[in-house]
mmCIF file of N, CA and C in Angstrom:
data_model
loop_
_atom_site.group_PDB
_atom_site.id
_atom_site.type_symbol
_atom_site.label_atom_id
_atom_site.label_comp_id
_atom_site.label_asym_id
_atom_site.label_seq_id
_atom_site.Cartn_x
_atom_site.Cartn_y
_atom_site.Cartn_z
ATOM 1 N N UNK X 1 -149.998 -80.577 -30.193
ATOM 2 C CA UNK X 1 -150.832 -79.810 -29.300
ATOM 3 C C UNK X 1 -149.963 -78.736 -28.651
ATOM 4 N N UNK X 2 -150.625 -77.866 -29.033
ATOM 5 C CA UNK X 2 -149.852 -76.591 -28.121
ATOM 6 C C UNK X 2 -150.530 -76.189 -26.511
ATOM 7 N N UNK X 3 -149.582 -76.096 -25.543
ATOM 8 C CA UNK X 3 -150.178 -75.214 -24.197
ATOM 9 C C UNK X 3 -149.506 -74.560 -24.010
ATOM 10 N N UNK X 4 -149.952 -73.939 -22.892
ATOM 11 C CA UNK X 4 -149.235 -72.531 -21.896
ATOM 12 C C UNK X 4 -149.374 -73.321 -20.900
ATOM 13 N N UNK X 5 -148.032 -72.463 -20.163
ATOM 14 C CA UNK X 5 -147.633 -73.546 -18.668
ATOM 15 C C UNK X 5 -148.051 -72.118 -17.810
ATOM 16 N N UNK X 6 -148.387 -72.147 -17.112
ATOM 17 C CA UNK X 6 -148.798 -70.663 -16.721
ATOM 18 C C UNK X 6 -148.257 -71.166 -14.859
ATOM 19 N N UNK X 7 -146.934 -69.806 -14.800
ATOM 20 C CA UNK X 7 -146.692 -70.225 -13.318
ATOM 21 C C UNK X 7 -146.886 -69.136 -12.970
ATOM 22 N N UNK X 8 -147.839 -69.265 -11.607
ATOM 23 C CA UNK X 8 -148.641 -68.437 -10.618
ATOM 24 C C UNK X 8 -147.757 -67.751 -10.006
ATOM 25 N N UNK X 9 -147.926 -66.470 -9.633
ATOM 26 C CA UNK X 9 -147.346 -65.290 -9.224
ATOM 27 C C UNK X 9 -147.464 -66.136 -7.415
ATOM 28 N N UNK X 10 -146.664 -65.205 -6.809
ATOM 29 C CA UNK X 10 -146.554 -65.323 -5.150
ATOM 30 C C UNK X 10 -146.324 -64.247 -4.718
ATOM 31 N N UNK X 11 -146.027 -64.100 -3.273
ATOM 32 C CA UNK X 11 -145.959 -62.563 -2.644
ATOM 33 C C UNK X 11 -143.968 -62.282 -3.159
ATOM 34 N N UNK X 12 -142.767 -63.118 -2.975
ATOM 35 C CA UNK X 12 -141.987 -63.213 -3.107
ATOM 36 C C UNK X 12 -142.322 -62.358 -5.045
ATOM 37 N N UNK X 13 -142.797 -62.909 -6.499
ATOM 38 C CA UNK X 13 -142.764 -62.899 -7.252
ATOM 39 C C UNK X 13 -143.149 -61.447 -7.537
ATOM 40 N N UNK X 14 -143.791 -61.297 -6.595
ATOM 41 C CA UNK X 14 -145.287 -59.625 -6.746
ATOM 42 C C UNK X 14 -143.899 -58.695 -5.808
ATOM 43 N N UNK X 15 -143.125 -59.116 -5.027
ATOM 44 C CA UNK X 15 -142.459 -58.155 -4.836
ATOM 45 C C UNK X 15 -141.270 -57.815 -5.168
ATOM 46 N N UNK X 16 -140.859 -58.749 -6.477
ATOM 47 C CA UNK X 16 -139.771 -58.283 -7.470
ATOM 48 C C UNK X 16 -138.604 -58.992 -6.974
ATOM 49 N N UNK X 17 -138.915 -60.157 -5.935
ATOM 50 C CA UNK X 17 -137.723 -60.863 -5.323
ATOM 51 C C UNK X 17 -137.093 -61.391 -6.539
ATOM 52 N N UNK X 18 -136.057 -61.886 -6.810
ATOM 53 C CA UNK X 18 -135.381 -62.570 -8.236
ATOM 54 C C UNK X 18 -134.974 -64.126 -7.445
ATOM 55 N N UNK X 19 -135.479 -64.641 -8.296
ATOM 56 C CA UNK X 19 -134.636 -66.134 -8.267
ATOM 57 C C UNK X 19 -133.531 -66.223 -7.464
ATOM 58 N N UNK X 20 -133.097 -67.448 -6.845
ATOM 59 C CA UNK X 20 -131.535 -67.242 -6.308
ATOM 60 C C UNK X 20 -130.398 -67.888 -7.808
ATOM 61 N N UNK X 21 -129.066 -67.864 -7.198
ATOM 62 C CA UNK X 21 -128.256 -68.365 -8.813
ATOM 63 C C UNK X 21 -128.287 -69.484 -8.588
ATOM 64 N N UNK X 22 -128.736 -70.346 -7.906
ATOM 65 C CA UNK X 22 -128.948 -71.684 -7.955
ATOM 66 C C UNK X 22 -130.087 -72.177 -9.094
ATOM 67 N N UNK X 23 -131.164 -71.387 -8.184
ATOM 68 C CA UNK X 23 -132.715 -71.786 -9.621
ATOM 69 C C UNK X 23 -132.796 -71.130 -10.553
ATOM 70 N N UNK X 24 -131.717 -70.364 -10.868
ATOM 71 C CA UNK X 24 -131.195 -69.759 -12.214
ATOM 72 C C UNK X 24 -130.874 -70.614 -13.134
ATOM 73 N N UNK X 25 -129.641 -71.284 -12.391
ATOM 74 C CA UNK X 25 -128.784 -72.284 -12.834
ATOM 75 C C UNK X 25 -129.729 -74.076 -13.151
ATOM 76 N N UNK X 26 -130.743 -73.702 -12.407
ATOM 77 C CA UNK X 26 -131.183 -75.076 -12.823
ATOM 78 C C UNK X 26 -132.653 -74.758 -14.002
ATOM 79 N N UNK X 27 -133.408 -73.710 -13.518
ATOM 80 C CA UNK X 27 -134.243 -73.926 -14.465
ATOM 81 C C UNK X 27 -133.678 -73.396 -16.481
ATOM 82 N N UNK X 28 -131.941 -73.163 -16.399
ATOM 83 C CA UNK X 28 -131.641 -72.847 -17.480
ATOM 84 C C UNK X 28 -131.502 -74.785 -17.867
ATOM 85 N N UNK X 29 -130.744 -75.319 -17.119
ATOM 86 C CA UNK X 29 -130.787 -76.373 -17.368
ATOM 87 C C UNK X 29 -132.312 -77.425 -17.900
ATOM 88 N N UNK X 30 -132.863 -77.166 -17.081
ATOM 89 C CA UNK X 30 -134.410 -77.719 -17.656
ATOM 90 C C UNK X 30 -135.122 -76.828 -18.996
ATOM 91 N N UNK X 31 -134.634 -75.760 -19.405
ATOM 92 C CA UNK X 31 -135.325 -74.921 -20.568
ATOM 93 C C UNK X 31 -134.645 -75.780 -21.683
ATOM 94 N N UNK X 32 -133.340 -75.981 -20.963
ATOM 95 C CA UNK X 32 -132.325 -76.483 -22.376
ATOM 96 C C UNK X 32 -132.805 -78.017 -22.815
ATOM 97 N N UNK X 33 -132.805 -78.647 -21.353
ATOM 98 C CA UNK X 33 -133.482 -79.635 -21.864
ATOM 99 C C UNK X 33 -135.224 -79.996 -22.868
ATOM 100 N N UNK X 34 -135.609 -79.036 -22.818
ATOM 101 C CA UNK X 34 -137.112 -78.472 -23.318
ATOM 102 C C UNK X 34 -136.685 -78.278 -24.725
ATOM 103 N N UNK X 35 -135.964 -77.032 -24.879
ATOM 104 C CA UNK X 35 -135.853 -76.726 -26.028
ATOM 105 C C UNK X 35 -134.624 -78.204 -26.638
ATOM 106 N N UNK X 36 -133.825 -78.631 -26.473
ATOM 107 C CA UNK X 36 -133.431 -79.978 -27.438
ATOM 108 C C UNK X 36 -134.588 -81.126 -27.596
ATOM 109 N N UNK X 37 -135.879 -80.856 -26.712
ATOM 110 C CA UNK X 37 -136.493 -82.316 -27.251
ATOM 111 C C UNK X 37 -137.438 -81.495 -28.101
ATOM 112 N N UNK X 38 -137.676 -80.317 -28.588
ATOM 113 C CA UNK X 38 -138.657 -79.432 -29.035
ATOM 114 C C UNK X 38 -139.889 -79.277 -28.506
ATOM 115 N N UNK X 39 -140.134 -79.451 -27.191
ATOM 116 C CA UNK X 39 -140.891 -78.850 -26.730
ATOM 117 C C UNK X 39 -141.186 -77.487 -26.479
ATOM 118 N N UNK X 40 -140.002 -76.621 -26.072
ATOM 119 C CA UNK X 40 -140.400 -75.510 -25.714
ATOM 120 C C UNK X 40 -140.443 -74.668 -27.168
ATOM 121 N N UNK X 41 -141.332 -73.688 -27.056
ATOM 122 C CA UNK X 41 -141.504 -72.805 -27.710
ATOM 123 C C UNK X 41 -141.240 -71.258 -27.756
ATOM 124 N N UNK X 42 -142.041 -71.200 -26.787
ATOM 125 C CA UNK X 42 -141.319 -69.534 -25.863
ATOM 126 C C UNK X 42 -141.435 -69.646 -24.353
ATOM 127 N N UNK X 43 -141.124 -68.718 -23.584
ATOM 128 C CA UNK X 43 -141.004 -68.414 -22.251
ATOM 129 C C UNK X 43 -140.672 -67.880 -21.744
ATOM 130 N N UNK X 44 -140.984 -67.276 -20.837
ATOM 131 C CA UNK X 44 -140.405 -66.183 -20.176
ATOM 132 C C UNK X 44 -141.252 -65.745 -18.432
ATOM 133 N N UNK X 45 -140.445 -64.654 -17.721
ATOM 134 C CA UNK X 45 -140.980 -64.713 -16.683
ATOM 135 C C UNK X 45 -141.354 -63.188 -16.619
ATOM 136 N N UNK X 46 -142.298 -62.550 -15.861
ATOM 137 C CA UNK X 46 -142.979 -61.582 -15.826
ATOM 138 C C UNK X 46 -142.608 -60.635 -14.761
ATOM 139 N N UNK X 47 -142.565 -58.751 -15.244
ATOM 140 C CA UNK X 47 -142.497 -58.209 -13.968
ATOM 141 C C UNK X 47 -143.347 -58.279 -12.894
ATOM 142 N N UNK X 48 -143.127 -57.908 -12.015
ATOM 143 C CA UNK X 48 -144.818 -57.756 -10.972
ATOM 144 C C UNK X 48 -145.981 -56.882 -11.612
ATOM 145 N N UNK X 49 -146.876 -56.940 -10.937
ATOM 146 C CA UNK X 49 -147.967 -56.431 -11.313
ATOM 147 C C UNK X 49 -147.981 -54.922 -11.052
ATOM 148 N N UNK X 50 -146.890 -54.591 -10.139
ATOM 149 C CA UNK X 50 -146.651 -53.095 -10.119
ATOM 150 C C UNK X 50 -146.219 -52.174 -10.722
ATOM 151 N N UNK X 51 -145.467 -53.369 -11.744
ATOM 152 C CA UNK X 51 -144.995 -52.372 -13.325
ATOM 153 C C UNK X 51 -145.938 -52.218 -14.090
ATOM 154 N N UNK X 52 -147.135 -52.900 -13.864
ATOM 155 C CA UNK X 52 -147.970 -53.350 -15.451
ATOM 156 C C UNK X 52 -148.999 -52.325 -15.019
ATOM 157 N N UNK X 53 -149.757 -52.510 -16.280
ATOM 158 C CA UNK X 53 -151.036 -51.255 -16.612
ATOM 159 C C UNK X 53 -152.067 -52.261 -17.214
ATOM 160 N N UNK X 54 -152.984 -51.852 -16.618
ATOM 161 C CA UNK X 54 -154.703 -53.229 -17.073
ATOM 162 C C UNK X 54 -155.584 -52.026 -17.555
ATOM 163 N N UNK X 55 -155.992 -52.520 -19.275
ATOM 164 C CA UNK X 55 -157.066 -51.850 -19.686
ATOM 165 C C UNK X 55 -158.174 -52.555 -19.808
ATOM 166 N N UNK X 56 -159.353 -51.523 -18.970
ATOM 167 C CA UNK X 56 -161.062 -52.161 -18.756
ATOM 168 C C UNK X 56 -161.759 -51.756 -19.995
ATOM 169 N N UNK X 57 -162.510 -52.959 -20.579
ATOM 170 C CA UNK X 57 -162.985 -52.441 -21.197
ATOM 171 C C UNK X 57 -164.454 -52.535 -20.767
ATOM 172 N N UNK X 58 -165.423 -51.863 -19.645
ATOM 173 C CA UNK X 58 -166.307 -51.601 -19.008
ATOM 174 C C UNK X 58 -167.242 -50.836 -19.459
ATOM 175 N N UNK X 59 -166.817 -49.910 -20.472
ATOM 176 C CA UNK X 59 -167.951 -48.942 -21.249
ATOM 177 C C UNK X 59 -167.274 -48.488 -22.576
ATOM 178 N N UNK X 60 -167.784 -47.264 -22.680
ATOM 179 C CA UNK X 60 -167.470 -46.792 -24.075
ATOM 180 C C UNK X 60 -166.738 -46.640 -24.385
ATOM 181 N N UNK X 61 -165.235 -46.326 -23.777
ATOM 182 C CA UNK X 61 -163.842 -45.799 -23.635
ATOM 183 C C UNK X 61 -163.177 -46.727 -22.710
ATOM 184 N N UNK X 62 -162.001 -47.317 -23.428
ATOM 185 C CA UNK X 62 -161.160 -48.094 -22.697
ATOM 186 C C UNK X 62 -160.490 -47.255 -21.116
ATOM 187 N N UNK X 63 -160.291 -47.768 -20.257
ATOM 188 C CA UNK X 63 -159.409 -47.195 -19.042
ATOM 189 C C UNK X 63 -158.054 -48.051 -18.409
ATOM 190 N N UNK X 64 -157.586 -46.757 -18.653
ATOM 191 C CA UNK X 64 -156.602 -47.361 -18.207
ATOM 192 C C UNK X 64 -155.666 -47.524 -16.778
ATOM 193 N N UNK X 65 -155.598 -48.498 -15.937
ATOM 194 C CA UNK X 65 -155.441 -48.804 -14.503
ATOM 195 C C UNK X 65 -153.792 -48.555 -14.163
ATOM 196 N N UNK X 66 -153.549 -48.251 -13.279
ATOM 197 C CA UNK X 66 -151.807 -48.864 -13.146
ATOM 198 C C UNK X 66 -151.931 -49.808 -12.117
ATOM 199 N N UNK X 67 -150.781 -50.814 -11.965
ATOM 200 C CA UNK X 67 -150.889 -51.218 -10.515
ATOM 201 C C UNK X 67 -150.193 -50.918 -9.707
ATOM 202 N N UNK X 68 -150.113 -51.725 -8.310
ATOM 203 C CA UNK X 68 -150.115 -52.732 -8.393
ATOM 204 C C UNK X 68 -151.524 -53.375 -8.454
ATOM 205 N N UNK X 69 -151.754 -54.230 -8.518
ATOM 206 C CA UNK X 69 -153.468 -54.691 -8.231
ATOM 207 C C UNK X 69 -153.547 -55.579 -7.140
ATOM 208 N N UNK X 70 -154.357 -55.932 -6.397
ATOM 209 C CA UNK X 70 -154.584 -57.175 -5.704
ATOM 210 C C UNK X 70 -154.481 -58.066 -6.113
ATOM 211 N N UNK X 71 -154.935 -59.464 -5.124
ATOM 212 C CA UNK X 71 -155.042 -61.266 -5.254
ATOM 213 C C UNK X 71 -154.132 -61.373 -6.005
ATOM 214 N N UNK X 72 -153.193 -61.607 -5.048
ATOM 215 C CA UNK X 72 -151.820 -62.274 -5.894
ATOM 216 C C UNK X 72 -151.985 -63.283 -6.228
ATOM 217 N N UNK X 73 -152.761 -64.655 -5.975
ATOM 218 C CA UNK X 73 -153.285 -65.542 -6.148
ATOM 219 C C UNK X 73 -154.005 -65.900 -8.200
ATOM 220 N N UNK X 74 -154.324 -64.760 -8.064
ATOM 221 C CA UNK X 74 -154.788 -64.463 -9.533
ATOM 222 C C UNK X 74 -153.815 -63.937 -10.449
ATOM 223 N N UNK X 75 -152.801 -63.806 -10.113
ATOM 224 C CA UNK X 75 -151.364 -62.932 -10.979
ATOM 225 C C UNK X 75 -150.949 -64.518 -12.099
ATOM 226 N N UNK X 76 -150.165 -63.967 -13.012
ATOM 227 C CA UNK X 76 -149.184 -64.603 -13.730
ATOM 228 C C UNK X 76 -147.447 -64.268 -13.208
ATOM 229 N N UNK X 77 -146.839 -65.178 -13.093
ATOM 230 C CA UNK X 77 -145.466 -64.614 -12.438
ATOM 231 C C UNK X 77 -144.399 -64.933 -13.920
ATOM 232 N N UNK X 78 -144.969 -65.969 -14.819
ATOM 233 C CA UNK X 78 -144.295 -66.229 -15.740
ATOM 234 C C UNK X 78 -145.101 -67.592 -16.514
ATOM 235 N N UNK X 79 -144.698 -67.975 -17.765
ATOM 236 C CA UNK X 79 -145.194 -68.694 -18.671
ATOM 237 C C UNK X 79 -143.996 -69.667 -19.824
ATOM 238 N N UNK X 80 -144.546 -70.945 -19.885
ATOM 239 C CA UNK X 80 -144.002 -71.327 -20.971
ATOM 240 C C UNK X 80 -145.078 -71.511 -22.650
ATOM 241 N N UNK X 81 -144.540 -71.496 -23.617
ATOM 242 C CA UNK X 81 -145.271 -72.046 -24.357
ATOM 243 C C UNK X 81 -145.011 -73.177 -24.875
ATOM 244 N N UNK X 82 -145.412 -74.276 -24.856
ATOM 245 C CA UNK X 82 -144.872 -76.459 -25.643
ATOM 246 C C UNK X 82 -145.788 -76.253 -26.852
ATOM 247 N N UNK X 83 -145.084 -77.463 -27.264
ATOM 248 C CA UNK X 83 -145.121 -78.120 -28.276
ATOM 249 C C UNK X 83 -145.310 -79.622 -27.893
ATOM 250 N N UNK X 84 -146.428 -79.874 -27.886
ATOM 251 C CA UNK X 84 -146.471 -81.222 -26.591
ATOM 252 C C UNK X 84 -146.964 -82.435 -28.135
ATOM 253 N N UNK X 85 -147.121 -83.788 -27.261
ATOM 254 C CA UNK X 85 -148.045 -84.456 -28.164
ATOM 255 C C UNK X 85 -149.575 -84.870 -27.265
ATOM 256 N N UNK X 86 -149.627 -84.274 -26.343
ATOM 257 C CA UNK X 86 -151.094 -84.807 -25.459
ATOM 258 C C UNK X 86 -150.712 -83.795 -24.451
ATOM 259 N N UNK X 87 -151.537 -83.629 -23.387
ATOM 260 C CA UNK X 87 -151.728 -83.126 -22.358
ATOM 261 C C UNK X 87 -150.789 -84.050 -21.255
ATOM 262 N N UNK X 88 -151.137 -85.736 -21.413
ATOM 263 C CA UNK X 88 -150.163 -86.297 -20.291
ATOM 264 C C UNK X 88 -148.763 -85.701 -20.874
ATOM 265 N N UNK X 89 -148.200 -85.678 -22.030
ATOM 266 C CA UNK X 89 -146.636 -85.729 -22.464
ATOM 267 C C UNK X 89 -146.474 -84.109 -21.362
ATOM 268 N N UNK X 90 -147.542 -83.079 -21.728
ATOM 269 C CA UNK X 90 -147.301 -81.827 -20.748
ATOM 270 C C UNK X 90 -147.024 -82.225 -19.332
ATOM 271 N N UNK X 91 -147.510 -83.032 -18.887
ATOM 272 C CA UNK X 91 -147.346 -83.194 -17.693
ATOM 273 C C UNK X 91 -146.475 -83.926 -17.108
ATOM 274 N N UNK X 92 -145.889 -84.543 -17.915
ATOM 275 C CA UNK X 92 -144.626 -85.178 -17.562
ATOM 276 C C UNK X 92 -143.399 -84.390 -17.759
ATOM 277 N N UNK X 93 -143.421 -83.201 -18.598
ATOM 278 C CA UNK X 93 -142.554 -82.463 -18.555
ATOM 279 C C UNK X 93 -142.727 -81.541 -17.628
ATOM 280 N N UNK X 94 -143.475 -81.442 -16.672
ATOM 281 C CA UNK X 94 -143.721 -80.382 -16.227
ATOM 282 C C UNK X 94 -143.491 -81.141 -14.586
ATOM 283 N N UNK X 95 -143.446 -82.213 -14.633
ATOM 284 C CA UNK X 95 -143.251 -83.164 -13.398
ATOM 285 C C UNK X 95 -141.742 -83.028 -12.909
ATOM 286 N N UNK X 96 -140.878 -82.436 -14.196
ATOM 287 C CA UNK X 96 -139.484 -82.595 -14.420
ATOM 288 C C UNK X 96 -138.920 -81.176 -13.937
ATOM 289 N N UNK X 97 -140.172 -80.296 -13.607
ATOM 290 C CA UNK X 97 -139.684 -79.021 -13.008
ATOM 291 C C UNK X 97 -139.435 -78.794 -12.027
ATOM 292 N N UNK X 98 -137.717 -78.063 -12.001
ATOM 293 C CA UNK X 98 -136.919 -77.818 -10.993
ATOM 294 C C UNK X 98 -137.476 -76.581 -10.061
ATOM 295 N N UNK X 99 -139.316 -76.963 -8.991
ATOM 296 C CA UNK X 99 -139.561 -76.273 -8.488
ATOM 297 C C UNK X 99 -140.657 -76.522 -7.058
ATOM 298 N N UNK X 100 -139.868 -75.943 -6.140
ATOM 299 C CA UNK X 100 -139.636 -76.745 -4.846
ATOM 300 C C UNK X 100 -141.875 -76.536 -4.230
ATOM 301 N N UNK X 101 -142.043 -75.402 -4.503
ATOM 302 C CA UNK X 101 -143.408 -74.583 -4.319
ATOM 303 C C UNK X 101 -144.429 -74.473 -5.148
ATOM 304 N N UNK X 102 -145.466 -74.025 -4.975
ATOM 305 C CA UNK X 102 -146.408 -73.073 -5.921
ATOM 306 C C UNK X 102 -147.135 -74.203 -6.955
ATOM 307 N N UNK X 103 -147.903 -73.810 -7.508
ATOM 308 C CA UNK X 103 -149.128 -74.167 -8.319
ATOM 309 C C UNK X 103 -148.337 -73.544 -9.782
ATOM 310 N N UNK X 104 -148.671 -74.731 -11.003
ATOM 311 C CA UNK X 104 -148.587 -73.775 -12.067
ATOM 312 C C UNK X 104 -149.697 -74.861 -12.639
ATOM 313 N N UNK X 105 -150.363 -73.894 -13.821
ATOM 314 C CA UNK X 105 -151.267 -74.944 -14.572
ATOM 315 C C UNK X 105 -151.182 -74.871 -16.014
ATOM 316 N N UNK X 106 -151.378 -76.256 -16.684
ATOM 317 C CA UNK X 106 -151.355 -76.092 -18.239
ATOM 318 C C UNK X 106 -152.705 -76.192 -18.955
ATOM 319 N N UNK X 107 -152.737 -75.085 -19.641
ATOM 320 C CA UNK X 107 -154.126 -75.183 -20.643
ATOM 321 C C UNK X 107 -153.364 -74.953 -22.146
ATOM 322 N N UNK X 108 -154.385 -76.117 -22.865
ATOM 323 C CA UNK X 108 -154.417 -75.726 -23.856
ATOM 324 C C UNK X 108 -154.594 -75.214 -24.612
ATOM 325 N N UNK X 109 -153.904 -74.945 -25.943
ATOM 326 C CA UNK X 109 -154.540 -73.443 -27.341
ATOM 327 C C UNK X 109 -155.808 -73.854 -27.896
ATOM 328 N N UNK X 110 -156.560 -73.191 -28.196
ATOM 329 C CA UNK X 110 -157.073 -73.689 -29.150
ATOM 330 C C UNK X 110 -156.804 -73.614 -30.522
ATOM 331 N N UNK X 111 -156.636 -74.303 -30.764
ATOM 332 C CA UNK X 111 -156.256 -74.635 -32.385
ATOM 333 C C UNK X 111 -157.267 -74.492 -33.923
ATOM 334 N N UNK X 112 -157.143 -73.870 -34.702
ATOM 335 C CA UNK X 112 -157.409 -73.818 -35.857
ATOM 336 C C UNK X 112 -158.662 -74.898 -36.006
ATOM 337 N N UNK X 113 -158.314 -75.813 -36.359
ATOM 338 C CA UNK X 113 -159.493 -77.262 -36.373
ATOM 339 C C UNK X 113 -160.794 -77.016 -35.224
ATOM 340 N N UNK X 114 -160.030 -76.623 -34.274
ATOM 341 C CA UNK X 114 -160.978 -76.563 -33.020
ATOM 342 C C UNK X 114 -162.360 -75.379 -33.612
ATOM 343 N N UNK X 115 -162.536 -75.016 -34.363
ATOM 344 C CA UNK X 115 -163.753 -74.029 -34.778
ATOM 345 C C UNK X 115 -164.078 -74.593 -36.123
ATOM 346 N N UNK X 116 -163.806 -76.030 -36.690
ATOM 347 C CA UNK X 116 -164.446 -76.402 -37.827
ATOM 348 C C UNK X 116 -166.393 -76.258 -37.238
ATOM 349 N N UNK X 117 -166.366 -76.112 -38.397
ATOM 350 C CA UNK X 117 -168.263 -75.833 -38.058
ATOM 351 C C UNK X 117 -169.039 -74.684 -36.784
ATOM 352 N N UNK X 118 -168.182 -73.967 -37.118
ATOM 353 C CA UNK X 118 -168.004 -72.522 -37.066
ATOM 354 C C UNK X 118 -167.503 -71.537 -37.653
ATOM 355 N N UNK X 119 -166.596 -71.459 -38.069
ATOM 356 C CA UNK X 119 -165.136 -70.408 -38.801
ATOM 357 C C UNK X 119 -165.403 -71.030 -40.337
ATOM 358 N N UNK X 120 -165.337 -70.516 -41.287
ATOM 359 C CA UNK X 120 -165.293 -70.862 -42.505
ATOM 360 C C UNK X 120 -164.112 -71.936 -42.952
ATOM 361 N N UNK X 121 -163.887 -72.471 -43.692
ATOM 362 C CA UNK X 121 -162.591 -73.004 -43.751
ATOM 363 C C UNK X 121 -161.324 -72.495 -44.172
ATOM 364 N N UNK X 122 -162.080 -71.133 -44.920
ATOM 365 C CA UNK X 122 -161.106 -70.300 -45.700
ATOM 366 C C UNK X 122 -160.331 -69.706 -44.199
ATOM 367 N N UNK X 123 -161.081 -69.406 -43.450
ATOM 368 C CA UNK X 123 -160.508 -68.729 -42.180
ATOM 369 C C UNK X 123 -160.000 -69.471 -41.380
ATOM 370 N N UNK X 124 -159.714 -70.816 -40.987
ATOM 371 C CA UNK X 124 -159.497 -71.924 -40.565
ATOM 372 C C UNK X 124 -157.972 -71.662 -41.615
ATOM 373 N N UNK X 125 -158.253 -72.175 -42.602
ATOM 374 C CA UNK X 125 -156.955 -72.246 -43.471
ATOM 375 C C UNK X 125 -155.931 -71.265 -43.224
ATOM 376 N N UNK X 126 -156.748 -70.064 -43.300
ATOM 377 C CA UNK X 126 -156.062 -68.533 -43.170
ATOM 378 C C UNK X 126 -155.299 -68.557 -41.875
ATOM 379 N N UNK X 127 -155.833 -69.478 -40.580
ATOM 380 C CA UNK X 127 -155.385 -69.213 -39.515
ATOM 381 C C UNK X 127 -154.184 -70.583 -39.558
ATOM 382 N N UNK X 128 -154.333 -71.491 -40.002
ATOM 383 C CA UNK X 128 -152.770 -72.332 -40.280
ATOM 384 C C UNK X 128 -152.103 -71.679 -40.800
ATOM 385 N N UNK X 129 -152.076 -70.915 -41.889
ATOM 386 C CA UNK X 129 -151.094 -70.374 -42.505
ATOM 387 C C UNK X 129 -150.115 -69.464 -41.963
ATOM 388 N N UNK X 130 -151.007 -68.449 -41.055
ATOM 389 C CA UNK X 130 -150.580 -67.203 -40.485
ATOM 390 C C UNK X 130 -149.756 -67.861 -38.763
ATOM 391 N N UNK X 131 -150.460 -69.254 -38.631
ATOM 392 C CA UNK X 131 -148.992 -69.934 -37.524
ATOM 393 C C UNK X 131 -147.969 -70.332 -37.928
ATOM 394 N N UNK X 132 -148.034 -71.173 -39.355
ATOM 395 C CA UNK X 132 -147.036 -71.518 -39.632
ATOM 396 C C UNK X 132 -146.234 -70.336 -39.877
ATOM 397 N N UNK X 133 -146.461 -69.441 -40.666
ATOM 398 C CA UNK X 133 -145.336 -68.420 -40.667
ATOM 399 C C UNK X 133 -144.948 -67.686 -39.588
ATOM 400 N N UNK X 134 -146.077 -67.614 -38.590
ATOM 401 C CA UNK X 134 -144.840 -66.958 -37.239
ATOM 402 C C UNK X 134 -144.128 -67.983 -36.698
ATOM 403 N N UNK X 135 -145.002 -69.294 -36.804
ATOM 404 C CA UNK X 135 -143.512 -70.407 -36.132
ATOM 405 C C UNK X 135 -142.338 -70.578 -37.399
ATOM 406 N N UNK X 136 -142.513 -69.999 -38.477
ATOM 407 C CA UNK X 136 -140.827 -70.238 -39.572
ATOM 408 C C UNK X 136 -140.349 -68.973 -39.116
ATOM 409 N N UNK X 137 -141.206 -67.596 -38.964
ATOM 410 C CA UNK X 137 -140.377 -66.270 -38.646
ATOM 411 C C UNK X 137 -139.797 -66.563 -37.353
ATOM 412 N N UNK X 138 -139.879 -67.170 -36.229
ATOM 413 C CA UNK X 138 -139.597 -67.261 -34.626
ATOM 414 C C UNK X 138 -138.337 -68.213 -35.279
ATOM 415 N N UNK X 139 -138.292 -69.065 -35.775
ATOM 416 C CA UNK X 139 -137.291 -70.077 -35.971
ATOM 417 C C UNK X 139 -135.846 -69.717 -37.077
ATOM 418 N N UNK X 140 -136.164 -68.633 -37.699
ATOM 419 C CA UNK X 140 -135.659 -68.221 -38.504
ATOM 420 C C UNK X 140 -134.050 -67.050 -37.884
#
C-alpha cells in the first residue's frame, strides 16, 4: 500500500523559517531509518506558498495566481511518500516522528486494482506497468 504523509504548513513554515540543526539532524536520522526498512519512497519539504503560482481552472482559459495565498491551515509544508503494508504499519511509523507540533495526515493512493470494474483491464494493466517502471527508473 502506498500513502502520502502530508505535513501541514504553519505560520513559522509559510514564512520560510528553516528547521533548526538539531531537527535537521534528527529527522535525517528518521528518513534513514525509513529508507533501510523500505518504507520511504520520496520526500521532501516545500517552499512557502509565496514562491508558488496556483492555476484555476474556473472557465475557458486557465489563470494563473501568484502567492502568497491565505489559510495557512490549508497549505502543504512538506510530504513523504511509503511503501507501507496497511494503514496501521503507516501509523506506526509515523508515531516514530521526530516532531514536537502540528498535524500531519496519511492518505492513501489509489491503486491500479482500485478501478477494477471501471477502467478496462488493459488500462489497469497499462497503469502497473507504467509504476513499475518509474519505481525501477527512481531506483536505478
Amino acid at each position: 500500500m502506498r500513502v502520502m504523509v502530508i505535513v501541514k504548513a504553519n505560520p513559522d513554515s509559510e514564512a520560510g523559517k528553516m528547521p533548526s540543526p538539531e531537527m535537521l539532524a534528527e529527522m535525517d536520522r528518521y528518513n534513514d531509518e525509513l529508507i533501510a526498512a523500505g518504507v520511504m519512497v520520496d520526500g521532501a519539504g516545500l517552499h512557502p506558498m509565496s514562491r508558488s503560482v496556483r492555476v484555476s481552472f474556473d472557465g475557458p482559459s486557465p489563470v494563473v495566481l501568484d502567492g502568497p495565498f491565505t489559510e495557512t491551515k490549508e497549505l502543504i509544508a512538506g510530504y513523504w511518500i511509503w511503501q507501507v503494508k496497511d494503514l496501521d504499519d503507516a501509523v506506526a511509523w509515523l508515531k516514530k516522528a521526530p516532531f514536537q507540533e502540528g498535524e500531519l495526515d496519511i492518505r492513501p493512493f489509489f491503486e491500479p486494482e482500485d478501478f477494477a470494474g471501471i477502467a478496462s483491464e488493459e488500462i489497469i494493466q497499462k497503469e502497473i506497468a507504467w509504476r513499475e517502471a518509474q519505481l525501477n527508473k527512481a531506483q536505478a
